[in-house]
Amino acid sequence: MTDQLIPIQWKDGELVLLDQTTLPNEIRYDSYQTIERVWDAIVTMKVRGAPAIGVSAAYGLYLGVKDAPENYYDKFFEILKEKSDYLATSRPTAVNLFWALERMEKKAKSLAHLEVSEIKTELLQEAIAIHQEDEEINRLIGENLLTLLSDGMGILTHCNAGALATTKYGTATSPMYLAKEKGWDIKVYADETRPRLQGSTLTALELHRAGIDVTVITDNMAAMVMSQGKIQAVIVGCDRVAANGDVANKIGTMGVAILAKNFNIPFYVAAPTPTIDLRTPTGKEIPIEERGEEEVTNRFGVPTAPKGVKVYNPAFDVTPNEFITAIVTEQGIVQAPYEENLQKLLKGAPDAITK
Ligand SMILES: CSC[C@H]1O[C@H](OP(=O)(O)O)[C@H](O)[C@@H]1O
């Protein structure tokens, strides 16, 4: 579909990103040729969503070293580390950023026997591989989530863990697209998700364009629609899953999880395995990004709070694992005890998954 919204493309040696800060009113693609501009696109959320941040950072790192001197190995690897550390300062919470940078550095080190020019070529191929793998991961997550859903269900989602946050399908939205292909009649309720409003500006946009039944609600309506029996499942994305199954996701996710538990509604987290971080023991250790106050007080272009008043704007919160019914990955569905089962999952142990 030519008018499909494609968040990330590598075209003719340039990274092309869909500017997600102008959606849904303006569809705008920009070309990126430097690591500095990719860093800025991540910080200003022109590209956002844990998987999309990882893929963009991989291409950004290649852009940062493609013109590095080729006559000294040590110098090249010094520059590679410096550029990787630079991109790592863009946003702190989504572990996919650090996972992608680490994977690129590891790839370069494994090729230290090659000429620097060849290493550069291989680094671009690694970024392309990360990009292509993400699409397959999301499709598999959708298939696994679909086994937990049924025709006619009402599904609530929070923020955007959609095709716009990844390379295709999305994670939380993946089963919605697959359900549509199967001819199921599912109704999606999208929390607008203050303050950045990614639910209404992004999730509603991509699902509506795909002909999927989506209704925008304000975040404080979630309890009402649950109490009315409109919701049979909640599906959200994630930015980092700690080793014990605590999940960092867009601010407001924890509240939705607590509501879901109150109404006995299953709460599923769609989690690509690169978003699972066994090096972070619990949610308490996940760094939570704080963003500018203008996102809260000027989101609609006019001040909605008195000048000079204090503003708190954490971009994420952490949902404790006890509120999570299942963490659904591309490798399978994981349930409590998460500490044990997440470790088994990442070691490929078949008994880690419930499916
Ligand atoms: C599969 S996207 C995961 C996650 O990323 C989003 O955060 P942001 O838009 O700030 O990058 C949101 O928390 C999504 O659920």
Short mmCIF file of C-alpha atoms and ligand atoms in Angstrom, two decimals:
data_model
loop_
_atom_site.label_atom_id
_atom_site.label_comp_id
_atom_site.label_asym_id
_atom_site.label_seq_id
_atom_site.Cartn_x
_atom_site.Cartn_y
_atom_site.Cartn_z
CA MET A 1 0.00 0.00 0.00
CA THR A 2 1.85 3.11 -1.25
CA ASP A 3 0.33 5.39 1.37
CA GLN A 4 1.43 3.06 4.17
CA LEU A 5 3.18 4.96 6.97
CA ILE A 6 6.73 3.60 7.13
CA PRO A 7 8.58 4.82 10.24
CA ILE A 8 12.08 3.73 9.17
CA GLN A 9 13.70 3.13 5.77
CA TRP A 10 17.32 2.78 4.63
CA LYS A 11 17.36 4.24 1.12
CA ASP A 12 20.36 5.03 -1.10
CA GLY A 13 22.77 5.30 1.79
CA GLU A 14 20.50 7.46 3.91
CA LEU A 15 18.18 6.83 6.85
CA VAL A 16 14.67 8.04 6.08
CA LEU A 17 12.44 8.61 9.11
CA LEU A 18 8.75 9.45 9.30
CA ASP A 19 8.42 12.48 11.57
CA GLN A 20 6.04 11.21 14.25
CA THR A 21 5.73 14.60 15.96
CA THR A 22 3.58 16.00 13.12
CA LEU A 23 1.14 13.06 12.93
CA PRO A 24 -1.78 12.78 12.44
CA ASN A 25 -1.98 16.19 10.74
CA GLU A 26 1.08 16.07 8.50
CA ILE A 27 2.84 13.04 6.96
CA ARG A 28 6.49 14.08 6.58
CA TYR A 29 9.60 12.04 5.77
CA ASP A 30 13.10 13.38 6.38
CA SER A 31 16.50 12.01 5.30
CA TYR A 32 19.27 11.63 7.88
CA GLN A 33 22.93 11.53 6.87
CA THR A 34 24.63 12.22 10.22
CA ILE A 35 24.74 10.57 13.65
CA GLU A 36 24.02 13.93 15.27
CA ARG A 37 20.70 14.29 13.46
CA VAL A 38 19.73 10.71 14.32
CA TRP A 39 20.54 11.45 17.98
CA ASP A 40 18.29 14.53 17.76
CA ALA A 41 15.47 12.57 16.09
CA ILE A 42 15.50 10.09 18.99
CA VAL A 43 15.64 12.81 21.68
CA THR A 44 12.84 14.87 20.11
CA MET A 45 10.80 11.70 19.44
CA LYS A 46 10.57 12.18 15.69
CA VAL A 47 11.32 8.46 15.85
CA ARG A 48 10.17 6.68 19.01
CA GLY A 49 9.11 3.33 20.33
CA ALA A 50 11.64 0.96 21.86
CA PRO A 51 12.25 -1.23 18.77
CA ALA A 52 12.30 1.73 16.38
CA ILE A 53 14.81 3.52 18.61
CA GLY A 54 17.07 0.46 18.51
CA VAL A 55 16.90 0.14 14.72
CA SER A 56 17.48 3.89 14.20
CA ALA A 57 20.45 3.87 16.59
CA ALA A 58 22.04 0.98 14.68
CA TYR A 59 21.85 2.96 11.42
CA GLY A 60 22.95 6.10 13.32
CA LEU A 61 26.07 4.34 14.57
CA TYR A 62 26.93 3.27 11.02
CA LEU A 63 26.48 6.88 9.85
CA GLY A 64 28.77 7.95 12.69
CA VAL A 65 31.68 5.73 11.60
CA LYS A 66 31.26 5.36 7.83
CA ASP A 67 33.73 8.19 7.17
CA ALA A 68 36.14 7.30 10.02
CA PRO A 69 39.85 6.97 9.09
CA GLU A 70 40.73 3.46 7.85
CA ASN A 71 44.46 3.39 8.42
CA TYR A 72 44.51 2.71 12.18
CA TYR A 73 42.45 -0.10 13.75
CA ASP A 74 42.68 1.26 17.29
CA LYS A 75 41.56 4.67 16.12
CA PHE A 76 38.55 3.18 14.34
CA PHE A 77 37.41 1.18 17.37
CA GLU A 78 37.99 4.23 19.58
CA ILE A 79 35.71 6.28 17.32
CA LEU A 80 33.13 3.45 17.23
CA LYS A 81 32.96 3.40 21.05
CA GLU A 82 32.77 7.18 21.24
CA LYS A 83 29.89 7.34 18.74
CA SER A 84 28.06 4.48 20.45
CA ASP A 85 28.36 6.21 23.83
CA TYR A 86 27.04 9.42 22.23
CA LEU A 87 23.90 7.71 20.89
CA ALA A 88 23.42 6.03 24.29
CA THR A 89 22.83 9.49 25.82
CA SER A 90 19.71 10.09 23.71
CA ARG A 91 17.05 8.38 25.91
CA PRO A 92 17.59 6.24 29.05
CA THR A 93 14.62 3.87 29.42
CA ALA A 94 14.17 1.74 26.28
CA VAL A 95 16.78 -1.00 26.59
CA ASN A 96 16.56 -1.68 22.83
CA LEU A 97 18.79 1.38 22.27
CA PHE A 98 21.62 -0.10 24.33
CA TRP A 99 20.97 -3.63 23.03
CA ALA A 100 21.33 -2.46 19.41
CA LEU A 101 24.48 -0.41 20.09
CA GLU A 102 26.07 -3.31 21.98
CA ARG A 103 25.21 -5.72 19.14
CA MET A 104 26.80 -3.40 16.56
CA GLU A 105 29.99 -3.00 18.64
CA LYS A 106 30.17 -6.78 19.20
CA LYS A 107 29.81 -7.36 15.46
CA ALA A 108 32.66 -4.94 14.71
CA LYS A 109 34.94 -6.62 17.26
CA SER A 110 34.17 -10.04 15.78
CA LEU A 111 35.45 -8.73 12.43
CA ALA A 112 38.68 -7.18 13.71
CA HIS A 113 40.60 -9.46 11.30
CA LEU A 114 39.11 -7.60 8.31
CA GLU A 115 40.09 -4.28 6.76
CA VAL A 116 38.36 -1.29 8.39
CA SER A 117 36.55 -0.61 5.11
CA GLU A 118 35.12 -4.15 5.21
CA ILE A 119 34.10 -3.75 8.85
CA LYS A 120 32.14 -0.64 7.91
CA THR A 121 30.29 -2.55 5.19
CA GLU A 122 29.48 -5.35 7.64
CA LEU A 123 28.22 -2.85 10.21
CA LEU A 124 25.69 -1.54 7.71
CA GLN A 125 24.61 -5.12 7.01
CA GLU A 126 24.20 -5.68 10.78
CA ALA A 127 21.96 -2.60 11.06
CA ILE A 128 19.88 -3.89 8.14
CA ALA A 129 19.68 -7.31 9.84
CA ILE A 130 18.43 -5.73 13.08
CA HIS A 131 15.86 -3.85 11.00
CA GLN A 132 14.64 -6.95 9.13
CA GLU A 133 14.60 -9.18 12.25
CA ASP A 134 12.32 -6.72 14.04
CA GLU A 135 9.57 -7.21 11.45
CA GLU A 136 9.58 -11.02 11.95
CA ILE A 137 9.72 -10.65 15.75
CA ASN A 138 6.58 -8.49 15.69
CA ARG A 139 4.67 -10.89 13.45
CA LEU A 140 5.47 -13.80 15.77
CA ILE A 141 4.41 -11.77 18.83
CA GLY A 142 1.12 -11.11 17.05
CA GLU A 143 0.60 -14.82 16.36
CA ASN A 144 1.32 -15.71 19.98
CA LEU A 145 -0.99 -12.97 21.29
CA LEU A 146 -3.73 -14.11 18.90
CA THR A 147 -3.88 -17.47 20.73
CA LEU A 148 -5.02 -15.52 23.79
CA LEU A 149 -7.71 -13.52 21.99
CA SER A 150 -10.99 -14.35 20.28
CA ASP A 151 -13.32 -12.90 17.67
CA GLY A 152 -15.54 -10.08 18.95
CA MET A 153 -13.24 -9.05 21.83
CA GLY A 154 -12.82 -5.51 23.11
CA ILE A 155 -9.12 -4.67 23.61
CA LEU A 156 -7.69 -1.67 25.41
CA THR A 157 -4.22 -0.42 24.61
CA HIS A 158 -2.09 2.41 25.98
CA CYS A 159 0.26 4.75 24.12
CA ASN A 160 1.58 3.41 20.79
CA ALA A 161 3.24 0.03 20.60
CA GLY A 162 2.23 -0.14 16.98
CA ALA A 163 3.70 -0.33 13.53
CA LEU A 164 4.87 3.27 14.10
CA ALA A 165 6.94 2.18 17.12
CA THR A 166 8.62 -0.62 15.23
CA THR A 167 9.40 -1.56 11.64
CA LYS A 168 6.06 -3.24 10.85
CA TYR A 169 2.97 -4.73 12.58
CA GLY A 170 3.94 -3.26 15.99
CA THR A 171 4.01 -5.40 19.08
CA ALA A 172 0.79 -4.72 21.02
CA THR A 173 -1.03 -3.91 17.77
CA SER A 174 0.36 -6.91 15.86
CA PRO A 175 -2.55 -9.23 16.83
CA MET A 176 -4.99 -6.51 15.83
CA TYR A 177 -3.70 -6.55 12.25
CA LEU A 178 -3.58 -10.36 12.20
CA ALA A 179 -7.14 -10.52 13.62
CA LYS A 180 -8.30 -8.20 10.83
CA GLU A 181 -6.67 -10.52 8.25
CA LYS A 182 -8.62 -13.43 9.82
CA GLY A 183 -11.86 -11.47 9.49
CA TRP A 184 -12.33 -11.17 13.26
CA ASP A 185 -14.43 -8.31 14.60
CA ILE A 186 -12.33 -6.84 17.41
CA LYS A 187 -12.94 -3.41 18.91
CA VAL A 188 -9.88 -1.49 20.07
CA TYR A 189 -10.04 1.25 22.70
CA ALA A 190 -6.96 3.49 22.49
CA ASP A 191 -6.03 5.55 25.53
CA GLU A 192 -4.99 8.94 24.16
CA THR A 193 -2.09 8.74 26.66
CA ARG A 194 -1.27 12.13 28.10
CA PRO A 195 0.93 14.08 27.86
CA ARG A 196 2.39 13.12 24.45
CA LEU A 197 -0.92 11.68 23.19
CA GLN A 198 0.65 8.82 21.21
CA GLY A 199 -2.53 6.78 21.61
CA SER A 200 -4.70 9.28 19.78
CA THR A 201 -2.10 10.71 17.39
CA LEU A 202 -0.43 7.42 16.45
CA THR A 203 -2.33 4.27 17.49
CA ALA A 204 -5.72 5.62 16.39
CA LEU A 205 -4.15 6.85 13.15
CA GLU A 206 -2.53 3.56 12.14
CA LEU A 207 -5.48 1.36 13.16
CA HIS A 208 -8.09 3.66 11.57
CA ARG A 209 -6.11 3.73 8.30
CA ALA A 210 -6.03 -0.08 8.42
CA GLY A 211 -9.82 -0.23 8.78
CA ILE A 212 -9.65 -1.59 12.33
CA ASP A 213 -12.48 -0.55 14.71
CA VAL A 214 -10.72 1.87 17.09
CA THR A 215 -12.18 4.28 19.63
CA VAL A 216 -10.09 7.00 21.27
CA ILE A 217 -10.70 7.50 24.98
CA THR A 218 -9.04 9.81 27.44
CA ASP A 219 -6.85 8.05 29.98
CA ASN A 220 -9.35 8.71 32.81
CA MET A 221 -12.08 6.83 30.90
CA ALA A 222 -10.30 3.46 31.10
CA ALA A 223 -12.03 2.46 34.36
CA MET A 224 -15.45 3.38 32.93
CA VAL A 225 -15.09 1.30 29.75
CA MET A 226 -13.81 -1.62 31.81
CA SER A 227 -16.73 -1.33 34.24
CA GLN A 228 -19.14 -1.33 31.25
CA GLY A 229 -17.78 -4.72 30.12
CA LYS A 230 -16.36 -3.27 26.91
CA ILE A 231 -12.86 -4.66 27.51
CA GLN A 232 -11.93 -8.35 27.51
CA ALA A 233 -8.15 -7.87 27.31
CA VAL A 234 -5.53 -5.18 27.75
CA ILE A 235 -2.42 -5.31 25.54
CA VAL A 236 0.48 -2.87 25.96
CA GLY A 237 4.05 -2.61 24.74
CA CYS A 238 7.18 -2.22 26.84
CA ASP A 239 10.41 -0.29 26.94
CA ARG A 240 12.28 -2.56 29.32
CA VAL A 241 11.35 -5.81 31.08
CA ALA A 242 13.41 -6.34 34.25
CA ALA A 243 14.68 -9.81 35.19
CA ASN A 244 11.80 -10.26 37.66
CA GLY A 245 9.13 -9.37 35.09
CA ASP A 246 8.50 -5.77 36.20
CA VAL A 247 7.78 -3.74 33.05
CA ALA A 248 8.63 -0.14 32.18
CA ASN A 249 6.24 1.35 29.67
CA LYS A 250 4.63 4.69 28.86
CA ILE A 251 3.41 6.65 31.86
CA GLY A 252 -0.05 5.53 32.88
CA THR A 253 0.50 1.85 32.09
CA MET A 254 0.73 0.90 35.77
CA GLY A 255 -2.65 2.51 36.42
CA VAL A 256 -4.22 0.57 33.57
CA ALA A 257 -2.74 -2.66 34.94
CA ILE A 258 -4.16 -2.01 38.40
CA LEU A 259 -7.58 -1.28 36.89
CA ALA A 260 -7.42 -4.46 34.79
CA LYS A 261 -6.68 -6.53 37.90
CA ASN A 262 -9.61 -4.90 39.68
CA PHE A 263 -11.97 -5.87 36.84
CA ASN A 264 -10.42 -9.35 36.33
CA ILE A 265 -9.32 -8.42 32.80
CA PRO A 266 -6.13 -10.11 31.51
CA PHE A 267 -3.20 -7.69 31.13
CA TYR A 268 -0.72 -8.74 28.43
CA VAL A 269 2.65 -7.19 27.71
CA ALA A 270 3.91 -7.59 24.15
CA ALA A 271 7.68 -7.95 24.56
CA PRO A 272 10.29 -8.54 21.85
CA THR A 273 13.14 -10.45 23.52
CA PRO A 274 15.60 -7.56 22.88
CA THR A 275 13.43 -5.57 25.32
CA ILE A 276 14.01 -8.10 28.12
CA ASP A 277 16.97 -6.96 30.23
CA LEU A 278 18.17 -9.66 32.65
CA ARG A 279 20.92 -7.28 33.81
CA THR A 280 18.29 -5.08 35.44
CA PRO A 281 17.08 -7.07 38.46
CA THR A 282 13.78 -5.32 39.17
CA GLY A 283 11.70 -2.35 38.02
CA LYS A 284 13.31 -0.23 40.74
CA GLU A 285 16.57 -0.24 38.77
CA ILE A 286 15.03 0.85 35.46
CA PRO A 287 16.03 4.47 34.67
CA ILE A 288 12.88 6.53 34.10
CA GLU A 289 13.21 9.40 31.63
CA GLU A 290 11.86 12.78 32.69
CA ARG A 291 10.92 15.11 29.89
CA GLY A 292 10.22 18.84 29.55
CA GLU A 293 7.37 20.54 31.35
CA GLU A 294 6.00 22.00 28.11
CA GLU A 295 4.78 18.51 27.14
CA VAL A 296 2.36 18.72 30.08
CA THR A 297 1.47 22.40 30.09
CA ASN A 298 1.56 23.30 26.37
CA ARG A 299 0.65 20.09 24.51
CA PHE A 300 -2.24 21.78 22.75
CA GLY A 301 -0.25 24.83 21.77
CA VAL A 302 -1.72 26.97 24.55
CA PRO A 303 -0.73 26.99 28.24
CA THR A 304 -3.00 24.76 30.32
CA ALA A 305 -1.34 25.57 33.64
CA PRO A 306 -0.26 28.82 35.32
CA LYS A 307 3.20 30.10 34.35
CA GLY A 308 5.89 29.14 36.84
CA VAL A 309 3.95 26.31 38.48
CA LYS A 310 5.97 23.16 39.21
CA VAL A 311 5.52 20.31 36.67
CA TYR A 312 6.53 16.64 36.96
CA ASN A 313 6.77 14.73 33.66
CA PRO A 314 8.07 11.16 33.96
CA ALA A 315 7.73 9.60 30.49
CA PHE A 316 7.39 6.04 31.84
CA ASP A 317 6.26 4.09 34.86
CA VAL A 318 6.91 0.57 36.06
CA THR A 319 4.17 -2.05 36.30
CA PRO A 320 4.99 -4.58 39.04
CA ASN A 321 4.98 -8.15 37.72
CA GLU A 322 2.06 -9.20 39.94
CA PHE A 323 -0.28 -7.15 37.72
CA ILE A 324 0.89 -8.86 34.52
CA THR A 325 -1.07 -11.89 33.27
CA ALA A 326 1.54 -12.83 30.66
CA ILE A 327 4.58 -11.45 28.86
CA VAL A 328 4.17 -12.41 25.22
CA THR A 329 7.37 -12.67 23.19
CA GLU A 330 8.18 -13.89 19.69
CA GLN A 331 9.52 -17.08 21.27
CA GLY A 332 6.36 -17.78 23.23
CA ILE A 333 4.12 -16.77 26.13
CA VAL A 334 5.78 -16.40 29.55
CA GLN A 335 3.88 -16.39 32.85
CA ALA A 336 4.90 -16.18 36.49
CA PRO A 337 7.27 -17.00 38.08
CA TYR A 338 8.84 -14.46 35.74
CA GLU A 339 12.37 -14.43 37.22
CA GLU A 340 12.75 -18.14 36.52
CA ASN A 341 10.81 -18.28 33.26
CA LEU A 342 12.41 -15.25 31.62
CA GLN A 343 15.87 -16.69 32.25
CA LYS A 344 14.78 -20.03 30.83
CA LEU A 345 13.19 -18.30 27.82
CA LEU A 346 16.37 -16.48 26.93
CA LYS A 347 18.34 -19.72 27.34
CA GLY A 348 15.89 -21.38 24.92
CA ALA A 349 14.43 -23.74 27.54
CA PRO A 350 11.10 -24.98 26.13
CA ASP A 351 9.45 -25.27 29.56
CA ALA A 352 9.73 -21.48 29.99
CA ILE A 353 6.74 -20.88 27.81
CA THR A 354 3.07 -21.51 28.32
CA LYS A 355 1.62 -22.35 24.95
C1 LIG B 1 6.84 -1.29 20.90
S1 LIG B 1 6.97 0.37 21.43
C2 LIG B 1 7.24 0.22 23.11
C3 LIG B 1 6.95 1.48 23.90
O1 LIG B 1 7.71 2.65 23.48
C4 LIG B 1 6.87 3.82 23.65
O2 LIG B 1 7.55 4.87 24.31
P1 LIG B 1 8.02 6.18 23.46
O3 LIG B 1 6.90 6.50 22.51
O4 LIG B 1 8.24 7.24 24.51
O5 LIG B 1 9.28 5.79 22.75
C5 LIG B 1 5.72 3.32 24.51
O6 LIG B 1 6.07 3.24 25.87
C6 LIG B 1 5.53 1.94 23.90
O7 LIG B 1 4.67 1.12 24.62
#
